[in-house]
XYZ file of C-alpha atoms in Angstrom:
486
model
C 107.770 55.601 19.822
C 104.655 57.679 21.016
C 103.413 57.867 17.593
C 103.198 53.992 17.428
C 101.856 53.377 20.876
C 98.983 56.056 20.132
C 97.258 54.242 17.621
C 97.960 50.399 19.112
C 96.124 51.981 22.140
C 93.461 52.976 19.891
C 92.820 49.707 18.024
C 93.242 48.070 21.597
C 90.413 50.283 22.679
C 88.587 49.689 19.778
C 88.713 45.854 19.706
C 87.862 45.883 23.532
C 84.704 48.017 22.944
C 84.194 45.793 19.621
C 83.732 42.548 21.810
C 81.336 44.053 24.078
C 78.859 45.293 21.380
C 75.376 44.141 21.215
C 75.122 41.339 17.711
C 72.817 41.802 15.503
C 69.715 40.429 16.707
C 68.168 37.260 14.223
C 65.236 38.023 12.200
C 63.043 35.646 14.161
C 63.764 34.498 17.841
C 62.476 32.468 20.062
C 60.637 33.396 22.823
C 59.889 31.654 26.001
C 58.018 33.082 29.089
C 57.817 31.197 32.631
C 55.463 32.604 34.849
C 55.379 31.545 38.334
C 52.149 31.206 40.561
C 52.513 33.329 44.235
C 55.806 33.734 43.864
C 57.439 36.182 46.027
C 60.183 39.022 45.772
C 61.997 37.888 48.148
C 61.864 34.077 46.824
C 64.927 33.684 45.076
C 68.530 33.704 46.268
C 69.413 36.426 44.051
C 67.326 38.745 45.221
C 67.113 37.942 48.565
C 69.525 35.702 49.948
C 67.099 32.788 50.849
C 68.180 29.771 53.020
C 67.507 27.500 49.925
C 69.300 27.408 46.716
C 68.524 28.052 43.040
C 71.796 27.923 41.230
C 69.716 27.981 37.855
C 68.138 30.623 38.413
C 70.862 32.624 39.490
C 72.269 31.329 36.612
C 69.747 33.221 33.827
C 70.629 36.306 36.507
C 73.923 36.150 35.856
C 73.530 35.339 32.136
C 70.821 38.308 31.633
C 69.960 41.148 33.197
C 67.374 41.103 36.528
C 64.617 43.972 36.877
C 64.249 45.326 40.757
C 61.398 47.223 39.626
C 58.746 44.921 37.627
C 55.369 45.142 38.302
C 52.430 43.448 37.299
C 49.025 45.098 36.633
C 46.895 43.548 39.308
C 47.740 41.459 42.405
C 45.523 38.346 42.060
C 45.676 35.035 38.902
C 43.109 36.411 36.352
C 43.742 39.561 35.787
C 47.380 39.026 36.519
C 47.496 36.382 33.615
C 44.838 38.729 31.250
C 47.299 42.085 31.501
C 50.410 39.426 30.569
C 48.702 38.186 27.769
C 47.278 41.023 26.001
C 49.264 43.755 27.184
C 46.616 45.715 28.715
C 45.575 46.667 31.875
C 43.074 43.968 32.919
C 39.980 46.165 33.792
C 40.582 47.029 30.077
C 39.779 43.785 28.632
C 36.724 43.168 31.594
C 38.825 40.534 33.601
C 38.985 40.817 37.632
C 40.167 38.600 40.432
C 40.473 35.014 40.281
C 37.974 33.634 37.789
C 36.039 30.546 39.700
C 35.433 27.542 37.421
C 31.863 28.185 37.123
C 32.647 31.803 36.178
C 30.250 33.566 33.750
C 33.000 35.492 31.703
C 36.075 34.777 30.264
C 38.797 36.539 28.090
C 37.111 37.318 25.001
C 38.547 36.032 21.791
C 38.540 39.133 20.167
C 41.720 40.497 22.422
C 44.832 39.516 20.733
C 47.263 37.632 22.939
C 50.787 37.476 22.761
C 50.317 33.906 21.168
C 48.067 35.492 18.697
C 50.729 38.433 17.521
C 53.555 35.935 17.171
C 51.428 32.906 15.586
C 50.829 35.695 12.233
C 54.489 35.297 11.726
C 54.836 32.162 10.956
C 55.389 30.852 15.082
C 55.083 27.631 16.630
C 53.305 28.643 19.631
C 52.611 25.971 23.084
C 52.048 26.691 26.523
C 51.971 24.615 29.457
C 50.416 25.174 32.966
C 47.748 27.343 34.475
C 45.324 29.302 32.196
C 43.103 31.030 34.161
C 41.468 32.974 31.390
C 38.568 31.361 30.590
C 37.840 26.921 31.799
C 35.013 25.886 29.180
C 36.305 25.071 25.339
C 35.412 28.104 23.663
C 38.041 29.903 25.980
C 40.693 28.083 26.207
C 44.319 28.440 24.800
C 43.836 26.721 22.005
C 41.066 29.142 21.392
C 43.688 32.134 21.737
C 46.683 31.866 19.528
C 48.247 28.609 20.802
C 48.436 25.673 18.853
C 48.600 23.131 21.642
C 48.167 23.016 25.432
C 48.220 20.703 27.926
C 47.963 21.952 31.898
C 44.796 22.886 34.363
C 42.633 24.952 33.458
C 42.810 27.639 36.755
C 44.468 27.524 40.223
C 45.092 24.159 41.596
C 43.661 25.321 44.881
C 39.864 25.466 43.147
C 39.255 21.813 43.483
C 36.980 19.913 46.288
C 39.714 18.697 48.421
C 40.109 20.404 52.170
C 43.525 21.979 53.521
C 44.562 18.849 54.438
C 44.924 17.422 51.898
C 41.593 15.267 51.826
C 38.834 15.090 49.685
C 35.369 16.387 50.751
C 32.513 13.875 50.953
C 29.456 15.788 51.851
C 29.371 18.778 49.365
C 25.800 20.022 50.418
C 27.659 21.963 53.472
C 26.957 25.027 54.091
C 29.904 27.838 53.543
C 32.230 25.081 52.332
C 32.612 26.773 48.848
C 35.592 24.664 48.517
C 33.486 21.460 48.320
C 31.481 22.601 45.950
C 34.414 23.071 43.459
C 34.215 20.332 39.938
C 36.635 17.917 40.126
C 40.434 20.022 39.126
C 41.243 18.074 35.479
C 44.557 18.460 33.966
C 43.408 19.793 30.089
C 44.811 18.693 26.994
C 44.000 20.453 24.143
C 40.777 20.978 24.600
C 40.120 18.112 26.692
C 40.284 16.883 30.412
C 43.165 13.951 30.381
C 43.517 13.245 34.063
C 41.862 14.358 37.017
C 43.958 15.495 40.273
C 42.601 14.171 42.978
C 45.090 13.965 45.585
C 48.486 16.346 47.030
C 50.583 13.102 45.527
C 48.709 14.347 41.930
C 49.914 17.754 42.503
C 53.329 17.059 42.905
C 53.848 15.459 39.691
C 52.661 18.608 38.114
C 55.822 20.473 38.014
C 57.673 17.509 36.450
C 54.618 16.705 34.194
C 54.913 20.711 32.653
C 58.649 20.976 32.397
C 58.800 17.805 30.252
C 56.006 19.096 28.097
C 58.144 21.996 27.860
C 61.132 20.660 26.959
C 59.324 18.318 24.623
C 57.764 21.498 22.707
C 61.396 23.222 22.045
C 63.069 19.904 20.718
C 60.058 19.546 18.366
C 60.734 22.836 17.215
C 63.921 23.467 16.865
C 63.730 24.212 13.526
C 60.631 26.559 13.457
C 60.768 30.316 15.729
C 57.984 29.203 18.681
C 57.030 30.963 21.234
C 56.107 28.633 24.864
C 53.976 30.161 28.120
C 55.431 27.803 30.723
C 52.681 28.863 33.465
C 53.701 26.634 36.514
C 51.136 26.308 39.012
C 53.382 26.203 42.113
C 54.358 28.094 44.198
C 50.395 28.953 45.023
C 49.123 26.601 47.191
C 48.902 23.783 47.726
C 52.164 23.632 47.332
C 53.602 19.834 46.764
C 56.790 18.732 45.886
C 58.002 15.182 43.724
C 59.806 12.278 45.618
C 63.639 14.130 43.533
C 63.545 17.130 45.838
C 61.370 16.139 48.932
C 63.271 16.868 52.194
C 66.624 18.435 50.138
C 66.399 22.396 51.144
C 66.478 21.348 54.703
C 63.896 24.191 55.222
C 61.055 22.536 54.733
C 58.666 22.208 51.900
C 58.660 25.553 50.506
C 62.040 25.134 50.089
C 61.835 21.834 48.120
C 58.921 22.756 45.855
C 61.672 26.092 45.326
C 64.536 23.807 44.558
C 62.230 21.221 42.043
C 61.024 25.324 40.301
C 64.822 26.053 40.141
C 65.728 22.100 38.746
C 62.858 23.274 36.304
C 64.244 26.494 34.840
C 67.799 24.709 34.342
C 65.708 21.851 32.500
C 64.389 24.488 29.964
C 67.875 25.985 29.485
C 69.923 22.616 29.191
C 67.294 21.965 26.421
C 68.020 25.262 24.951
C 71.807 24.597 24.954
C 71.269 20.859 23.572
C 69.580 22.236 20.690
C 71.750 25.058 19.965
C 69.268 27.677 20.721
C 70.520 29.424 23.851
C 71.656 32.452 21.775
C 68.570 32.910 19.734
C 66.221 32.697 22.550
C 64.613 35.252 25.010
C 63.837 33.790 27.931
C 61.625 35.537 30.461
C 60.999 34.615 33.840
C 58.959 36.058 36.398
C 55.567 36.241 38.983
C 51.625 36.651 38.884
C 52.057 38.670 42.159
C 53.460 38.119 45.310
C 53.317 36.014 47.863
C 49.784 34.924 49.877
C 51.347 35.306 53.418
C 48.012 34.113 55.123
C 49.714 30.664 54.371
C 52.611 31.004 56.622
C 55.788 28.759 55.994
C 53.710 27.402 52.763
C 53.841 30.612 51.113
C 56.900 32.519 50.443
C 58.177 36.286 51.328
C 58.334 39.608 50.038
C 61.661 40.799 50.632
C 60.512 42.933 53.325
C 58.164 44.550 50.932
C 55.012 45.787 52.506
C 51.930 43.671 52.426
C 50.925 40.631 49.463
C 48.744 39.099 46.899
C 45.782 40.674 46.981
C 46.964 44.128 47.753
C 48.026 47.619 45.576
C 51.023 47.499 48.521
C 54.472 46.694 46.656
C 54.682 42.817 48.182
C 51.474 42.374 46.588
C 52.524 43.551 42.796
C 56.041 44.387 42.617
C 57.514 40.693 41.534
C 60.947 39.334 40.209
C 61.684 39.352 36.796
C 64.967 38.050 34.905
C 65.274 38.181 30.967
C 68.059 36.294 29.152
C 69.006 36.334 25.338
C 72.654 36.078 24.823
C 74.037 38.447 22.450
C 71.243 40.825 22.988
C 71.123 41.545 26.835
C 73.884 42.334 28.775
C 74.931 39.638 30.946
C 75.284 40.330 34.723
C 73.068 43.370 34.397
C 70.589 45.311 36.889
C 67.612 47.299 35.450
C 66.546 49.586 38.123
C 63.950 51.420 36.276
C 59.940 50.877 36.121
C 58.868 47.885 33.784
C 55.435 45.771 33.598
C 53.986 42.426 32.490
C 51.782 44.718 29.977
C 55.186 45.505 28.298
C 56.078 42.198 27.587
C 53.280 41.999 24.394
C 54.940 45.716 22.880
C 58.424 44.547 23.344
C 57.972 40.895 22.088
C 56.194 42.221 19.279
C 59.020 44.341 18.015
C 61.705 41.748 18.338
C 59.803 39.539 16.230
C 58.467 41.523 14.002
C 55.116 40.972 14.914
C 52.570 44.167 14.251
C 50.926 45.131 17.816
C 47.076 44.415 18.081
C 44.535 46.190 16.516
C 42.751 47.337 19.478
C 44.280 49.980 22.325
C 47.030 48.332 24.879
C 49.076 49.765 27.748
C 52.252 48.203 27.312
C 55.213 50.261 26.007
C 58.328 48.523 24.359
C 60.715 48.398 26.934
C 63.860 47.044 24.893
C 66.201 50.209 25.476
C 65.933 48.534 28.938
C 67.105 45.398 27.878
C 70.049 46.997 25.679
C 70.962 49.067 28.514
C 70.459 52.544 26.320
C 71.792 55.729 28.888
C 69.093 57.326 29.612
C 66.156 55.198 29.055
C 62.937 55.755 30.984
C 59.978 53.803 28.947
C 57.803 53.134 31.448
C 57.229 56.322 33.876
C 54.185 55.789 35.375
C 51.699 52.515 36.505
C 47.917 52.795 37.707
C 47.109 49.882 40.148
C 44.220 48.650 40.066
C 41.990 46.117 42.054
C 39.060 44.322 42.707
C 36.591 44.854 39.812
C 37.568 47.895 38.605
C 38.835 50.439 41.716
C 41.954 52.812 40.977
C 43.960 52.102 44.202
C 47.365 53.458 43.736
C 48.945 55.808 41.107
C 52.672 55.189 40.592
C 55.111 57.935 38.693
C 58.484 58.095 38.997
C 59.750 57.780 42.447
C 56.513 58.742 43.863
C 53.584 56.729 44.982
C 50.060 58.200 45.717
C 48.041 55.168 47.260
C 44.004 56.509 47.071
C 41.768 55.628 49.732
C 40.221 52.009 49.638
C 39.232 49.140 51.899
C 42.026 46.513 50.957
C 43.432 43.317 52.289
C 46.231 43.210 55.372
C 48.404 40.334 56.916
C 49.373 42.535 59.806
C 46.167 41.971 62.094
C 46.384 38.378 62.261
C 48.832 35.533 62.742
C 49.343 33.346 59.927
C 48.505 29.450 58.916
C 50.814 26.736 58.906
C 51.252 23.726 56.826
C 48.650 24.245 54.050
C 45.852 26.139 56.148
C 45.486 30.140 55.953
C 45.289 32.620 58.976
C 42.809 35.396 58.710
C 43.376 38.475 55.637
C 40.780 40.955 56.686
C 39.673 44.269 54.830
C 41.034 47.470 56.123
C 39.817 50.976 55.902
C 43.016 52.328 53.698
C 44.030 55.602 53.819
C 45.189 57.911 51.319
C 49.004 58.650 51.596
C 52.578 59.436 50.002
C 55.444 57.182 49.152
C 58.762 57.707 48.135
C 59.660 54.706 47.184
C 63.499 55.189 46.078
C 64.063 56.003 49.957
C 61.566 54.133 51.588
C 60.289 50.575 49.109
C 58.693 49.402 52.518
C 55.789 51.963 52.203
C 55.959 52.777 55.418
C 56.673 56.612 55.418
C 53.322 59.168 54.574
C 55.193 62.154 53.213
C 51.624 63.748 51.297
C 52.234 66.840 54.362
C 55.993 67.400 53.211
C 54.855 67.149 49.107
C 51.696 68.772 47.967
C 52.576 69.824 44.990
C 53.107 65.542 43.928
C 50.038 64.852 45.314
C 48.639 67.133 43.006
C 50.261 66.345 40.354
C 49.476 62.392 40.676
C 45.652 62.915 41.278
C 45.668 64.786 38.169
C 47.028 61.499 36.932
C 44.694 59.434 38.447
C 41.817 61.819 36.721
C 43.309 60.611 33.620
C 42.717 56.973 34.134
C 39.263 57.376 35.540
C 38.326 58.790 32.286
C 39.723 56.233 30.002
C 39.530 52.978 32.531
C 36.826 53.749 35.149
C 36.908 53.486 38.408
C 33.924 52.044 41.081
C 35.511 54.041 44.461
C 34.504 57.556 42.621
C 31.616 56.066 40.456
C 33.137 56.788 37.099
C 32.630 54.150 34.191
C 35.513 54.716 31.891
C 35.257 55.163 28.523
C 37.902 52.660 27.090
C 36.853 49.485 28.807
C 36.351 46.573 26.772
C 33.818 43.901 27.585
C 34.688 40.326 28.700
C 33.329 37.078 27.080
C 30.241 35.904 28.131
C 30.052 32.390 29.323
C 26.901 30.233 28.237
């Protein structure tokens, strides 16, 4: 009898581990990446418990696996967006801040974007939403790997309409740089469409994108694509359609959340309706984190120090969820160091796609995604702001922040209902963080650990050289330069 229970327990075994394996992965998927505007760590109920509720997106969480620690390269639109793209860091490719629409560079069409890598293998590429790259013709999506486009050109804050919500008359003010802002036109193609004029314009805008979306998969569904589903919301001003207006009962942060979450299940009942939930990575996370001068219209870190517009974690550290059936686990955590710049690398190799001729940063992260023991891509992250200072230096558990003036929410109360409180500039100082005992930054331990301090300014050397760096004067010698605009 123990003879024949031996091997049934075997082939039990073996069948059980059998329906758990990973499938062979098809020779072309689809990719789709949805990249929120502001949004915060602590934003979503599966990471943080949040009095709304996004049952989609906990959904994809559940379905996929969900990163804890996903970083993007700089805290602010531009070079948020340029680092995703490409897979560099952004001081790489000569893009900083949040490019105004009069802004004399622009991503330069030599840098290969993610649409541009796919688009040689044969993909269908669209994206909808916020570019922020680039607002004139020449520089546009369609001008970087995407074959159409149809969304505003930068943040749908630069546009000549005050806090409230009302247009400016007299533009000749002095110091009213908002004003002085073109009229904000919703692009497609290559041309202006529409022009939003009003808060009741911007809150047609998340509808508007996710049926554009949804549009571009059925339309496809025959050809591997990749979409950029770039919402403008949550960054203010945030505005909500008449479907979800007053539902969260927590005001309308939580609405605009709940019409974001209504969004992502849109994209995924598509996906299901044509039959390509299993052949489709889905990606979905943050530009940074959260602009807290905005109060109860902005959202929260998590209890992550700081925000947009910092090197602090609430400013870059961001959720991220990715989703193909079959290929990622379902129901999974990654706990280990990722980055937008990985996306490009790790895209790439699923699909096929050679990486781009010139020098990126990303590394393929997909022994993350498969759950490999062991795996440890990404060990290190240089944080970067402003136009090209070397603020923070992040390896392993450790994080060396380097003295700088930067951006605080602590000195000051915050706005309410669509108007900021103050963000001064601090004096910084330099100081240790462990940040697998203490992700709140709030700890110095460079006294107990001078050896690591050591160690990561040696680092930090390392990316002077190659990136530059304006707070020690050095100039970098891998820095590409920017388009410029005419």
């Amino acid at each position: 009898m123990k003879k024949f229970i031996a091997p049934l327990l075997l082939a039990v075994i073996a069948l059980i581990c059998f329906s758990f394996k990973k499938q062979p992965p098809a020779a072309k998927p689809n990719v789709i990446i949805i990249f929120m505007d502001d949004m915060g760590y602590g934003d979503l109920e599966c990471y943080a418990g949040t009095p709304w509720h996004t049952p989609n997106i906990n959904k994809l969480a559940a379905q996929g696996m969900r990163f804890t620690y996903f970083y993007v390269a700089q805290a602010v639109c531009s070079a948020s967006r340029a680092a995703l793209m490409t897979g560099c860091y952004s001081n790489r490719v000569g893009i900083h801040g949040a490019l105004a629409p009069n802004s004399p560079i622009a991503l330069d069409t030599s840098e290969q974007t993610i649409a541009e890598v796919l688009k040689q293998q044969g993909y269908r590429t669209g994206m909808v939403g916020k570019w922020h790259l680039g607002s004139k013709q020449p520089f546009l999506p369609l001008q970087q790997g995407f074959d159409e486009y149809l969304g505003l050109p930068y943040s749908n804050d630069m546009w000549p309409v005050h806090y409230d919500g009302v247009p400016y008359t007299d533009t000749s003010t002095i110091g009213r740089a908002k004003a002085k802002y073109p009229p904000l036109p919703l692009i497609e193609g290559n041309n202006p469409v529409k022009i939003i004029k009003t808060l009741d314009d911007q809150s047609t805008l998340t509808t508007t994108y996710t049926e554009r979306a949804c549009s571009f998969i059925k339309k496809n569904k025959q050809h591997p694509f990749f979409l950029y589903l770039a919402h403008s919301m949550v960054h203010v001003p945030i505005a909500v359609s008449g479907k979800y207006a007053g539902k969260s009962q927590d005001g309308l942060f939580g609405d605009m959340m709940m019409e974001v979450d209504w969004s992502v299940g849109q994209i995924m009942k598509t996906l299901d309706e044509t039959g390509l939930s299993k052949n489709t990575l889905v990606i979905f996370t943050s530009d940074n984190g959260p602009w807290l001068s905005y109060g109860n219209h902005a959202g929260n870190t998590g209890g992550l120090r700081e925000g947009k517009g910092t090197s602090f974690v609430g400013g870059i550290r961001v959720p991220c969820i990715m989703r193909w059936p079959g290929q990622i686990p379902a129901g999974t955590v990654c706990n280990k160091m990722a980055a937008t710049i990985d996306l490009l690398p790790t895209i790439a190799h699923f699909c096929g796609a050679p990486l781009p001729r010139k020098k990126i940063d990303g590394v393929d992260i997909q022994t993350l995604l498969f759950n490999t023991p062991g795996a440890n891509p990404r060990n290190e992250l240089a944080v970067y702001y402003e136009r090209n200072s070397l603020e923070a230096i992040r390896k392993g558990p450790w994080k060396l922040v380097l003295p700088h003036k930067g951006r605080t929410y602590k000195l000051n109360l915050p706005g309410y209902d669509g108007f900021p409180g103050a963000q001064p500039n601090i004096d910084i100082p330099e100081a240790l963080y462990d940040m697998r005992r203490d992700p709140g930054e709030t700890l110095d331990v460079k006294e107990q650990f001078p050896q690591v301090v050591a160690e990561l300014k040696t680092l930090a050397g390392k990316y002077r050289q190659d990136l530059g760096d304006e707070l020690t004067g050095q100039q970098g010698t891998g820095r590409r330069a920017p388009a410029k605009v005419e």
